[in-house]
Coordinates of C-alpha atoms in Angstrom, one line a residue:
X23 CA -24.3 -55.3 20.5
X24 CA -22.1 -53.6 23.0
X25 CA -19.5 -53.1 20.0
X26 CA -21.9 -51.4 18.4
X27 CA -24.1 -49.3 20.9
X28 CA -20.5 -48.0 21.7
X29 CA -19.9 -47.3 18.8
X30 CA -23.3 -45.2 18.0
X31 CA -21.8 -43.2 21.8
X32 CA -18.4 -42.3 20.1
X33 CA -20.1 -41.3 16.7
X34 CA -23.2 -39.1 18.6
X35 CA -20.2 -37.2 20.7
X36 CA -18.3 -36.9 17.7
X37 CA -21.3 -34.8 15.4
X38 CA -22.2 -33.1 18.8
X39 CA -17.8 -31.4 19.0
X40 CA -18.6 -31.2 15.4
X41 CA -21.2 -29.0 15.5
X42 CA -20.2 -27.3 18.6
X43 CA -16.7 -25.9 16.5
X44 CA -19.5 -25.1 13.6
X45 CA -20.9 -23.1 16.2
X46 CA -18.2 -21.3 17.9
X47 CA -16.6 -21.1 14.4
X48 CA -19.9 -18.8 13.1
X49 CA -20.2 -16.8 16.4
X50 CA -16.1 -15.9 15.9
X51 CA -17.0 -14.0 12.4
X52 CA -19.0 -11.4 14.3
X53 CA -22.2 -11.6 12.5
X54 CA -20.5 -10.5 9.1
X55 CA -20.1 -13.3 7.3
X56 CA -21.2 -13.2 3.8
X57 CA -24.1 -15.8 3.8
X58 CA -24.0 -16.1 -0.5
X59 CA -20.3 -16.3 -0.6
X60 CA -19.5 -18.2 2.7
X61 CA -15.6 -16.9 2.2
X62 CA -15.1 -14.5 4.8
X63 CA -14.1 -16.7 8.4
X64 CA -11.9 -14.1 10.8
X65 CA -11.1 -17.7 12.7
X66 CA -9.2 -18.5 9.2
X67 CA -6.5 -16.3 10.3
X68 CA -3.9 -15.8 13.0
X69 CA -4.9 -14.0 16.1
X70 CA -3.3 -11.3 18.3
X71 CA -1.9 -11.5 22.0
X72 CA -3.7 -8.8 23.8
X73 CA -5.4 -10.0 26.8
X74 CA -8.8 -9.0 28.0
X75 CA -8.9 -5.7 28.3
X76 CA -11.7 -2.9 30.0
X77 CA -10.2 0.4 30.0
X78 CA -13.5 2.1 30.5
X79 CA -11.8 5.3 28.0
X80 CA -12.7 7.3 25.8
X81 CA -10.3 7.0 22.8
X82 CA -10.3 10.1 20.1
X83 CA -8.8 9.6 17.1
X84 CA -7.6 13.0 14.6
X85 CA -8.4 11.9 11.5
X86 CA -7.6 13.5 7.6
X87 CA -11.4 13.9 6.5
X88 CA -10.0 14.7 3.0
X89 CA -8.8 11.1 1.9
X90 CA -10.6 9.2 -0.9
X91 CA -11.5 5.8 0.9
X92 CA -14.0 5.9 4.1
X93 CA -12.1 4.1 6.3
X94 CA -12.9 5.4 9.9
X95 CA -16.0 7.3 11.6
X96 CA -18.7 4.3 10.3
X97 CA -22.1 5.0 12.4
X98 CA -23.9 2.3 11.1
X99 CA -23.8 -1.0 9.4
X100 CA -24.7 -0.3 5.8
X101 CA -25.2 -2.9 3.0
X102 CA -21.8 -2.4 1.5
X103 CA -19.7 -4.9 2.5
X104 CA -16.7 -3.5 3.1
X105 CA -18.1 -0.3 4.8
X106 CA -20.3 -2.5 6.9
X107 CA -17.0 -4.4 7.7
X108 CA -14.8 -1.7 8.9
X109 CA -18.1 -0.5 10.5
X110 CA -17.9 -4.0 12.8
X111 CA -14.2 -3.6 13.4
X112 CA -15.0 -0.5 15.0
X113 CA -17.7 -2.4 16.9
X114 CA -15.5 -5.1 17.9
X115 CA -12.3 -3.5 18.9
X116 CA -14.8 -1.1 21.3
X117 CA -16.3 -4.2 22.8
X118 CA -12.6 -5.9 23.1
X119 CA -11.2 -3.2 24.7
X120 CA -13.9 -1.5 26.7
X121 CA -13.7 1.8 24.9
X122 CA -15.6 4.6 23.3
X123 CA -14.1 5.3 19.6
X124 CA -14.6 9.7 19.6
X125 CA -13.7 10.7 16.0
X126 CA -12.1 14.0 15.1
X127 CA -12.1 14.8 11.2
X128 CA -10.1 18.0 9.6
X129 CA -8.0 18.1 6.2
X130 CA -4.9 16.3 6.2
X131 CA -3.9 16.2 2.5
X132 CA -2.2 19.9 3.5
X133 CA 0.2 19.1 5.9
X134 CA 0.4 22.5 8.1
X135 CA -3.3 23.0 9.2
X136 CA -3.5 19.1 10.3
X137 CA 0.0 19.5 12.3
X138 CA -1.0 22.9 13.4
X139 CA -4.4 21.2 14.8
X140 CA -2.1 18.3 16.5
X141 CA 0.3 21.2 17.8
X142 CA -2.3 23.3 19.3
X143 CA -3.8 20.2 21.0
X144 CA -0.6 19.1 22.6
X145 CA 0.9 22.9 23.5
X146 CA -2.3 23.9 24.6
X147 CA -2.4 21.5 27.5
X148 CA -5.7 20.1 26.2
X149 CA -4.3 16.6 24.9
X150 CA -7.8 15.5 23.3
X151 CA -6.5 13.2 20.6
X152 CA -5.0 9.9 21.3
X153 CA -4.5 7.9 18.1
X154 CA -3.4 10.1 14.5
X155 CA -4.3 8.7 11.2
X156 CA -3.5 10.9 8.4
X157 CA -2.0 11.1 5.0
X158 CA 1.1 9.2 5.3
X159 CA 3.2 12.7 4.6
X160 CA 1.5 14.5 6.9
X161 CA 2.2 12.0 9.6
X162 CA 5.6 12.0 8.5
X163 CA 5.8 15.9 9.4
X164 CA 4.4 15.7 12.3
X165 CA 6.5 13.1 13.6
X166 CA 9.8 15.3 12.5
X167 CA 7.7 18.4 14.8
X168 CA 7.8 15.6 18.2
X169 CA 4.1 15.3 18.1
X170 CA 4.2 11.7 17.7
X171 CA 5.6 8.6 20.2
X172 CA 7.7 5.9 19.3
X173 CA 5.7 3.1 19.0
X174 CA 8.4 0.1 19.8
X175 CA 8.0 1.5 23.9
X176 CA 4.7 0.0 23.4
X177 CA 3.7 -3.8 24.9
X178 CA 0.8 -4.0 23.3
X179 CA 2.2 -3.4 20.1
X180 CA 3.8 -6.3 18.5
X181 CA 5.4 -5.9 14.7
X182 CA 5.8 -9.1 14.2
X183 CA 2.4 -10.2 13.9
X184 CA 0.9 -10.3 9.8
X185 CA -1.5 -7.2 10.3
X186 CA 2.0 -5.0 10.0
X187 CA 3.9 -5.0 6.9
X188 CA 7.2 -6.6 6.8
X189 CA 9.5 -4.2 6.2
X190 CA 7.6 -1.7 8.4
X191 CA 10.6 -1.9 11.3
X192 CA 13.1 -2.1 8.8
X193 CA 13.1 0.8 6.6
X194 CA 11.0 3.3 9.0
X195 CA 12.8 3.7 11.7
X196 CA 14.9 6.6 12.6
X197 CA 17.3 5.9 15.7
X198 CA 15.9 2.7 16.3
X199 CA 12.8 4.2 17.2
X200 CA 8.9 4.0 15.1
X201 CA 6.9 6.9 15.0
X202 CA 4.1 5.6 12.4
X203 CA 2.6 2.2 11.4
X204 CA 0.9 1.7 8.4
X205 CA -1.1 -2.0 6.9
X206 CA -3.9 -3.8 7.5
X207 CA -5.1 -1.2 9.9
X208 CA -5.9 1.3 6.9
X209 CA -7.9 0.4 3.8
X210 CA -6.3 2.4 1.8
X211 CA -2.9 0.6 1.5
X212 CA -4.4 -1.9 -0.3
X213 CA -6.2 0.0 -2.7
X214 CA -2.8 2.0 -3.5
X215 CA -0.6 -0.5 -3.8
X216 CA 1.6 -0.1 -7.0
X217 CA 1.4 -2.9 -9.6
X218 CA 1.5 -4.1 -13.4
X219 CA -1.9 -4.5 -15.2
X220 CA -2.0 -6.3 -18.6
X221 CA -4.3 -7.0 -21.4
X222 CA -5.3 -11.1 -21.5
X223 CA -7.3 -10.4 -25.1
X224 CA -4.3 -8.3 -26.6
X225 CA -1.5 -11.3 -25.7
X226 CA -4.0 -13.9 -27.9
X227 CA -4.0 -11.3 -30.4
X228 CA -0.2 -10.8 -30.4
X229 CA 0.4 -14.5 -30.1
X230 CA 2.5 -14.1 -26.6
X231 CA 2.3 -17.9 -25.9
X232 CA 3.9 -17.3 -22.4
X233 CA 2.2 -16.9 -19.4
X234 CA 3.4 -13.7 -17.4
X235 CA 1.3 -14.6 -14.4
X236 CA 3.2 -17.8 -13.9
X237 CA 6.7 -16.1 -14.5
X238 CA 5.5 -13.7 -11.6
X239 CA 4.5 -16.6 -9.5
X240 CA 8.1 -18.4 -10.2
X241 CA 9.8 -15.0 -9.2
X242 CA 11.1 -14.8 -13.1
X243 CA 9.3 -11.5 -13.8
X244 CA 11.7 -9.1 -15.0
X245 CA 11.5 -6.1 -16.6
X246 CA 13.6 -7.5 -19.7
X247 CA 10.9 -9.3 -20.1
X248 CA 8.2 -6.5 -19.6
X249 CA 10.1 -5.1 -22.6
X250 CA 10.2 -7.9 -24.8
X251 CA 6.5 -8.0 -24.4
X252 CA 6.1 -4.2 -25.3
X253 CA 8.2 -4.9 -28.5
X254 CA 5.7 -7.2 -29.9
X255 CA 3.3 -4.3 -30.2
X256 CA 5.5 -1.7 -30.2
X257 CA 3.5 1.5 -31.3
X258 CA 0.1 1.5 -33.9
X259 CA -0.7 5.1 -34.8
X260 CA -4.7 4.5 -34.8
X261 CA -5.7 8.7 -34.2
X262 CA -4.1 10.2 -37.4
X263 CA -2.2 12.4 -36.3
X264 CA 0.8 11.2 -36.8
X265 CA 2.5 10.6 -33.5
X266 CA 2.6 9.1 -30.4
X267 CA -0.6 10.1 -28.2
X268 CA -3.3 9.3 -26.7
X269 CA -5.8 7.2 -28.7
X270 CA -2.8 4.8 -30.2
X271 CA -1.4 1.4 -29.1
X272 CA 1.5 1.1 -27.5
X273 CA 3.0 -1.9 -25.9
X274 CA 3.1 -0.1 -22.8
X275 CA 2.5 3.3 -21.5
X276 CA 3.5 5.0 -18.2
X277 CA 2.5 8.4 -16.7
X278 CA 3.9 11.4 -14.8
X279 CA 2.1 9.9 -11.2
X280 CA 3.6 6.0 -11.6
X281 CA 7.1 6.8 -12.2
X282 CA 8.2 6.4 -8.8
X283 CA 8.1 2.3 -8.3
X284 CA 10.4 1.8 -10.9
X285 CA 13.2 2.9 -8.9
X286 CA 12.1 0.9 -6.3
X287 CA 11.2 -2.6 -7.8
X288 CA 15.1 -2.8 -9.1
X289 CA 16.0 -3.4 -5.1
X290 CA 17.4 0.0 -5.4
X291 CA 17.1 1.9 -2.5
X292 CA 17.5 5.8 -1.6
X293 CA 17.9 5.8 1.9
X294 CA 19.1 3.3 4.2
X295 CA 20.5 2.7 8.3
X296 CA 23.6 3.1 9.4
X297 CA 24.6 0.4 12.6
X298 CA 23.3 3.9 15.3
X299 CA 20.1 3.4 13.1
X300 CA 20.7 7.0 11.7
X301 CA 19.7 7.5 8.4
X302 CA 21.8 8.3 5.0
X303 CA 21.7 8.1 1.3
X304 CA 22.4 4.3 0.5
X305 CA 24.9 3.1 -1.6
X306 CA 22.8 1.6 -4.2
X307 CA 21.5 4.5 -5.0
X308 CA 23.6 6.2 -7.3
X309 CA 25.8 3.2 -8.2
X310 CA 26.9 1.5 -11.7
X311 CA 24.0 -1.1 -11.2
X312 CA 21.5 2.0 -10.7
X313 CA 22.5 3.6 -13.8
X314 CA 22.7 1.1 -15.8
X315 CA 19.1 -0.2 -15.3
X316 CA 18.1 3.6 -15.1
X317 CA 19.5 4.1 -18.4
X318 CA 18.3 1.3 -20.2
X319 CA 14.9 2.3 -18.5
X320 CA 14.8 5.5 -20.5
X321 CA 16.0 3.8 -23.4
X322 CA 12.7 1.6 -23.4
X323 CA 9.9 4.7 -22.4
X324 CA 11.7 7.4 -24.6
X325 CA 13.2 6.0 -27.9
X326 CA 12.0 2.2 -28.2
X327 CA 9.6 3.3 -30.2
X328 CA 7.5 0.5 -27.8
X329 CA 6.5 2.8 -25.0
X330 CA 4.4 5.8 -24.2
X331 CA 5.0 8.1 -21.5
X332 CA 2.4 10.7 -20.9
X333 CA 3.6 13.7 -18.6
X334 CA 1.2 15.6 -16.0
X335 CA -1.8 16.9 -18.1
X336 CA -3.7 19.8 -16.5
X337 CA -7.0 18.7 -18.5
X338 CA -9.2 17.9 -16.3
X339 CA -11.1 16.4 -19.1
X340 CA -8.4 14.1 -20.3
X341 CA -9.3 10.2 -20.4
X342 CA -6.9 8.7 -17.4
X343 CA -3.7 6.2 -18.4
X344 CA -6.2 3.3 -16.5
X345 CA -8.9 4.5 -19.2
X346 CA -6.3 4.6 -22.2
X347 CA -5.7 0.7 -21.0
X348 CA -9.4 -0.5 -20.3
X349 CA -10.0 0.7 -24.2
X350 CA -7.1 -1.7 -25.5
X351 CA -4.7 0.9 -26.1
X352 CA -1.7 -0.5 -24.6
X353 CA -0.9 -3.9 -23.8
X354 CA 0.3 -3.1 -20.1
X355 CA 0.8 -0.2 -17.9
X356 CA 1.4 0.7 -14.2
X357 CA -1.3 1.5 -11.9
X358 CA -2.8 1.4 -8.6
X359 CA -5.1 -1.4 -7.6
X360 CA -8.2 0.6 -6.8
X361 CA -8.2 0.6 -10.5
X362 CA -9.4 -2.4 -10.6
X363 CA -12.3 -1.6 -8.4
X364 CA -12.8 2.0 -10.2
X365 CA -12.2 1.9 -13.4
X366 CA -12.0 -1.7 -14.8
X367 CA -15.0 -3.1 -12.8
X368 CA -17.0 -0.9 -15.2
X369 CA -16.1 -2.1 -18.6
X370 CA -17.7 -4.9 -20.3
X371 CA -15.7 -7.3 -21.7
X372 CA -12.2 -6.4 -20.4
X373 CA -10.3 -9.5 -20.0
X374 CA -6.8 -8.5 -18.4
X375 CA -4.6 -10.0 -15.5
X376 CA -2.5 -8.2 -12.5
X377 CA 2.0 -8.8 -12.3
X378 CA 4.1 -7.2 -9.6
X379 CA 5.8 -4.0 -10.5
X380 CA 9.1 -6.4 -12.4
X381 CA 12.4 -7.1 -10.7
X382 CA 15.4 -5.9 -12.3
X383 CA 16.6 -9.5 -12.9
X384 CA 15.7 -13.1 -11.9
X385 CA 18.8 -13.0 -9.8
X386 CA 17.4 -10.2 -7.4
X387 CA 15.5 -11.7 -4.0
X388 CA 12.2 -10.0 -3.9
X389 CA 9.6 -8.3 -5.6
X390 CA 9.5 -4.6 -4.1
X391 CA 6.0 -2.8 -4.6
X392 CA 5.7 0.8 -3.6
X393 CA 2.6 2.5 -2.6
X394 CA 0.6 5.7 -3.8
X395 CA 0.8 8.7 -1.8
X396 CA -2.3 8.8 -0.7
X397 CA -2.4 5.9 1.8
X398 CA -3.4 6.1 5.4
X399 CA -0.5 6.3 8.2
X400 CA -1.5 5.6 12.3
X401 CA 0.6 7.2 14.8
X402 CA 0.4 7.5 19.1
X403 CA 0.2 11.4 19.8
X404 CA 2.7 13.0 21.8
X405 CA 0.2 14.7 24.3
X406 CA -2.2 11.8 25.0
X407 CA -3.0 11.2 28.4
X408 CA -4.0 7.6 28.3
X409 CA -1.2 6.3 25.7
X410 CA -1.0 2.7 27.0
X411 CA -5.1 2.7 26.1
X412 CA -3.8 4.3 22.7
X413 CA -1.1 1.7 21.9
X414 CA -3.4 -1.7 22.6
X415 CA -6.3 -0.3 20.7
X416 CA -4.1 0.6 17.6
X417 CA -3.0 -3.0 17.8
X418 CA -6.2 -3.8 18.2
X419 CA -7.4 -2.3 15.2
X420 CA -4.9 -3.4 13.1
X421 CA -5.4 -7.5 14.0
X422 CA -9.3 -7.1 13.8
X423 CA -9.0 -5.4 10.4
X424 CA -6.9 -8.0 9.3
X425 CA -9.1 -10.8 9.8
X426 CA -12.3 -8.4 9.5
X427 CA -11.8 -5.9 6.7
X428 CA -8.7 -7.2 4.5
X429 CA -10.9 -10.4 3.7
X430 CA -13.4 -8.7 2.7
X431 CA -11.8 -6.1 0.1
X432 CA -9.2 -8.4 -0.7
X433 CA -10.6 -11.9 -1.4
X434 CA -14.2 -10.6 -2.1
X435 CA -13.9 -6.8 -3.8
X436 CA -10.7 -6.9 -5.2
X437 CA -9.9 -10.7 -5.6
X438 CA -12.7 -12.2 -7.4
X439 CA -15.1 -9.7 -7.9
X440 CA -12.6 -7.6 -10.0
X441 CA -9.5 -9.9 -10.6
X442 CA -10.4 -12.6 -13.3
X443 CA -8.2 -15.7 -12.5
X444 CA -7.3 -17.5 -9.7
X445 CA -3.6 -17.1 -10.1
X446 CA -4.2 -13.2 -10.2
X447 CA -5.2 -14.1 -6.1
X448 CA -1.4 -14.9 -5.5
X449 CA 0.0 -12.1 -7.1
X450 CA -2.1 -9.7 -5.3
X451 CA -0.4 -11.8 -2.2
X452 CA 2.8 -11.4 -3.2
X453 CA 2.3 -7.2 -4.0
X454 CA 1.0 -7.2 -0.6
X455 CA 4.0 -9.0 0.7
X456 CA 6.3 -6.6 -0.6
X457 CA 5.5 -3.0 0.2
X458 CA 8.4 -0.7 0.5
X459 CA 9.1 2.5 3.4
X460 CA 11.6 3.6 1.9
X461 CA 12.2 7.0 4.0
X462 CA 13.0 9.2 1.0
X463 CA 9.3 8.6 0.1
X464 CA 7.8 9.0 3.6
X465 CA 9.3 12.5 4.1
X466 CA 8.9 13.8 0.8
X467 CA 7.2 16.8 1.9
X468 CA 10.5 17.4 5.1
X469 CA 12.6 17.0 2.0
X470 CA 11.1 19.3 -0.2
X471 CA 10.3 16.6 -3.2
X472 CA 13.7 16.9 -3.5
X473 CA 14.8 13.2 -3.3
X474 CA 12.2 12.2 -5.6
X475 CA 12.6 14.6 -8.5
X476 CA 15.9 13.7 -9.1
X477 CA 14.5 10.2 -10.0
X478 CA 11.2 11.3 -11.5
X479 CA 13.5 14.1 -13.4
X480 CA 15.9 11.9 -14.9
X481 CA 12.9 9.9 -16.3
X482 CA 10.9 12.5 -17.6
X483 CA 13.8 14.1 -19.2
X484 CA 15.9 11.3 -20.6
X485 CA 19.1 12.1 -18.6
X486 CA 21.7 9.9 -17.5
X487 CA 21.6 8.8 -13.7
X488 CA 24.4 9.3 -11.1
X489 CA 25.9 11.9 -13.9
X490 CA 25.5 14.3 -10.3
X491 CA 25.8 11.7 -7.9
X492 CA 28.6 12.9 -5.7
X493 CA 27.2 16.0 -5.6
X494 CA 23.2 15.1 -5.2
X495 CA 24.8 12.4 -2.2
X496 CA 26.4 15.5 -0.5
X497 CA 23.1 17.7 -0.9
X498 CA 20.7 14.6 0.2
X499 CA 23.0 14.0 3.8
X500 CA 23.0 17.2 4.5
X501 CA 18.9 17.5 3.9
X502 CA 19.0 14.5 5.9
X503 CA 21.2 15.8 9.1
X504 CA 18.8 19.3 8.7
X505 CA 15.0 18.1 8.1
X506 CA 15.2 14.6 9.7
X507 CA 18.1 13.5 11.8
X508 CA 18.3 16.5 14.0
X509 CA 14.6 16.0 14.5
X510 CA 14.9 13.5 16.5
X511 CA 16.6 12.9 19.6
X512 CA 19.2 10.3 19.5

């Protein structure tokens, strides 16, 4: 009897820690927890190292008002669940860090009036704004005009964690020093990630017996085989008139605004560090390896008869590449993953699955996905007054909206609201994995477009790569030294 009434004890504390970690567990998701779905649990995933904090500040953030995701000045919670959950990031981070968000919105697509705005503040001894977010060019250029900190003299910061992309440190540095972070912290780097979207329906039809999604997975995803894909459907004139254009099939069609990634997901690269951490044009760039996949690139878009490219249209009126595809006109293309959301979340019967952007060859490490330019970029401004107060509530904001608002647009908008298996879950993981700051992107605008054009020229116009590549090197250093390099102090 003792056995047992001791027994009873141990089981009666064991349901009472039970549901005391129940407890604690639904108190930790801040009250947003979805109660149909049950998925979203910030105590799921890894938490940061600030300590508690009360800076008793007011901390003003100059924001681009002109971007195309709401992803800062929330008032109120509202019954969309991903507004309502960057709503309670805001919330939290202000409770955690015993501050008072004050946010500042003017356009920031333009890059001079947004720098002018962050100039004036600074020179003008005022020093209102604490925290930048902006278009990720326009950040750029105001870093290269010293309106922005380095973030790696920052504590409170800490790179390593999840809620900062991996090669974040790596590729966007200049003199070993960080003037921007970009990830978790803005919505809009998930929604413009760069990735491969094909049609589930048109590989029955076409009797492709292999699974792409599980080559991706098993890092075997190439673009050979992107190719060999295209070739089974090659081109089906369907419009009548006789050649290639919108309203046929094609194996796979590309347009003037996704030409970019391919450079990128070969493990090419444009710009690299030197051991001072200065920047130059890297030797991949224009090397045998570059051209040859370059070339044999153009080969496929321009005279495979198998592919489609479709150059800048100024008809506004035009059905979009992502529309071409939800219609069944090609069997895969390149797009951003806010299609999914905007476009393909609206057509009935669409049954098509999500790759990474394809490696060169089996042989090369990683996957490299490249993001649209319209994504989001934080920086520390130059003139704040209370810049400690700025760098723990930047990292502040970036862990809560990992556990907070990635969940919730990643697993529940984007994952299996609008993705349609379960394996296209760990693809979006690995696109996510992989996002590229390759500094010829990042100061596009400082370089004039320059860097990219050559790229985006040579596809456009069939021309062989590296034909100019002692020449382009010299011109790209020297842009380098000039618009970037001398920018900064050493």
């Amino acid at each position: 009897m003792k056995r047992i009434i001791a027994l009873l004890a141990a089981c009666l504390v064991l349901v009472t820690f039970v549901v005391g970690c129940a407890s604690d567990d639904t108190a930790d998701d801040g009250g947003t927890k979805p109660k149909e779905d049950g998925l979203y649990d910030p105590s799921r995933y890894e938490k940061d190292d600030l300590p508690e904090l009360n800076f008793g500040e007011t901390v003003t953030v100059l924001f681009w008002n002109d971007g195309e995701h709401d992803e800062f000045e929330i008032t109120e919670p509202s019954d969309d669940m991903l507004i309502n959950s960057i709503y309670t990031r805001n919330k939290t981070v202000e409770q955690r860090m015993g501050i008072t968000f004050d946010y500042v919105g003017v356009p920031g697509f333009e890059t001079p009036g947004f720098q002018q705005e962050l100039r004036d503040d600074i020179f003008s001894g005022a020093c209102d704004y604490d925290l930048v977010a902006s278009f990720s060019m326009t950040v750029a250029a105001c870093a290269t005009a010293n309106l922005c900190n380095d973030l790696l003299d920052y504590d409170y910061l800490n790179f390593e964690k999840p809620w900062w992309p991996e090669r974040l440190t790596g590729e966007a540095t200049i003199n070993k020093k960080l003037y921007f972070g970009a990830g978790d912290i803005s919505t809009s780097t998930l929604y413009e990630m760069y990735m491969v979207f094909y049609n589930i329906d048109m590989f029955g039809e076409y009797k492709i017996a292999e699974d792409p999604t599980a080559l991706a997975l098993g890092g075997k995803w190439t673009w050979d085989k992107l190719y060999e894909y295209a070739s089974v459907v090659g081109y089906e004139e369907n419009n009548n008139d006789s050649i290639p254009s919108d309203g046929d099939r094609f194996g796979f069609i590309l347009e003037d605004a996704t030409i970019d990634p391919i450079f990128f997901s070969a493990g090419l690269r444009m710009f690299s560090h030197d051991n001072t951490g200065g920047i130059s044009v890297d030797e991949s760039c224009f090397s045998r390896n570059a051209a040859a996949f370059i070339d044999n690139f153009n080969s496929f878009l321009h005279t495979s008869g198998d592919a489609y490219f479709r150059p800048k249209s100024t008809d506004l009126s035009a059905r979009t590449t992502g529309e071409m595809f939800s219609r069944g006109e090609a069997l895969m293309t390149i797009g951003r993953a806010c299609w999914a959301r905007d476009i393909f979340s609206t057509v009935e019967g669409l049954n098509y699955g999500i790759l990474p952007v394809p490696k060169a060859s089996e042989d090369q490490e990683d996957y490299v996905s490249a993001l649209y330019a319209r994504d989001t970029f934080y920086a520390i401004s130059a003139g704040t007054l209370i810049d400690e107060v700025a760098a723990a509530t930047m990292e502040c904001m970036a862990s809560e909206s990992y556990r907070r608002v990635t969940p919730v647009l990643f697993e529940t908008i984007m994952k299996l609201r609008y993705s349609p298996t379960a394996a296209s879950s760990q693809v979006y993981d690995i696109v996510r994995g992989s996002i590229s700051f390759d500094l010829s992107r990042v100061f596009h605008r400082a370089l004039s477009s320059i860097p990219l054009y050559i790229f985006r020229d040579a596809v456009k116009n069939n021309t062989p790569w590296g034909a100019n590549a002692a020449t382009d090197t010299r011109r790209l250093n020297n842009m380098i030294e000039e618009y970037i390099m001398d920018a900064f102090e050493k």
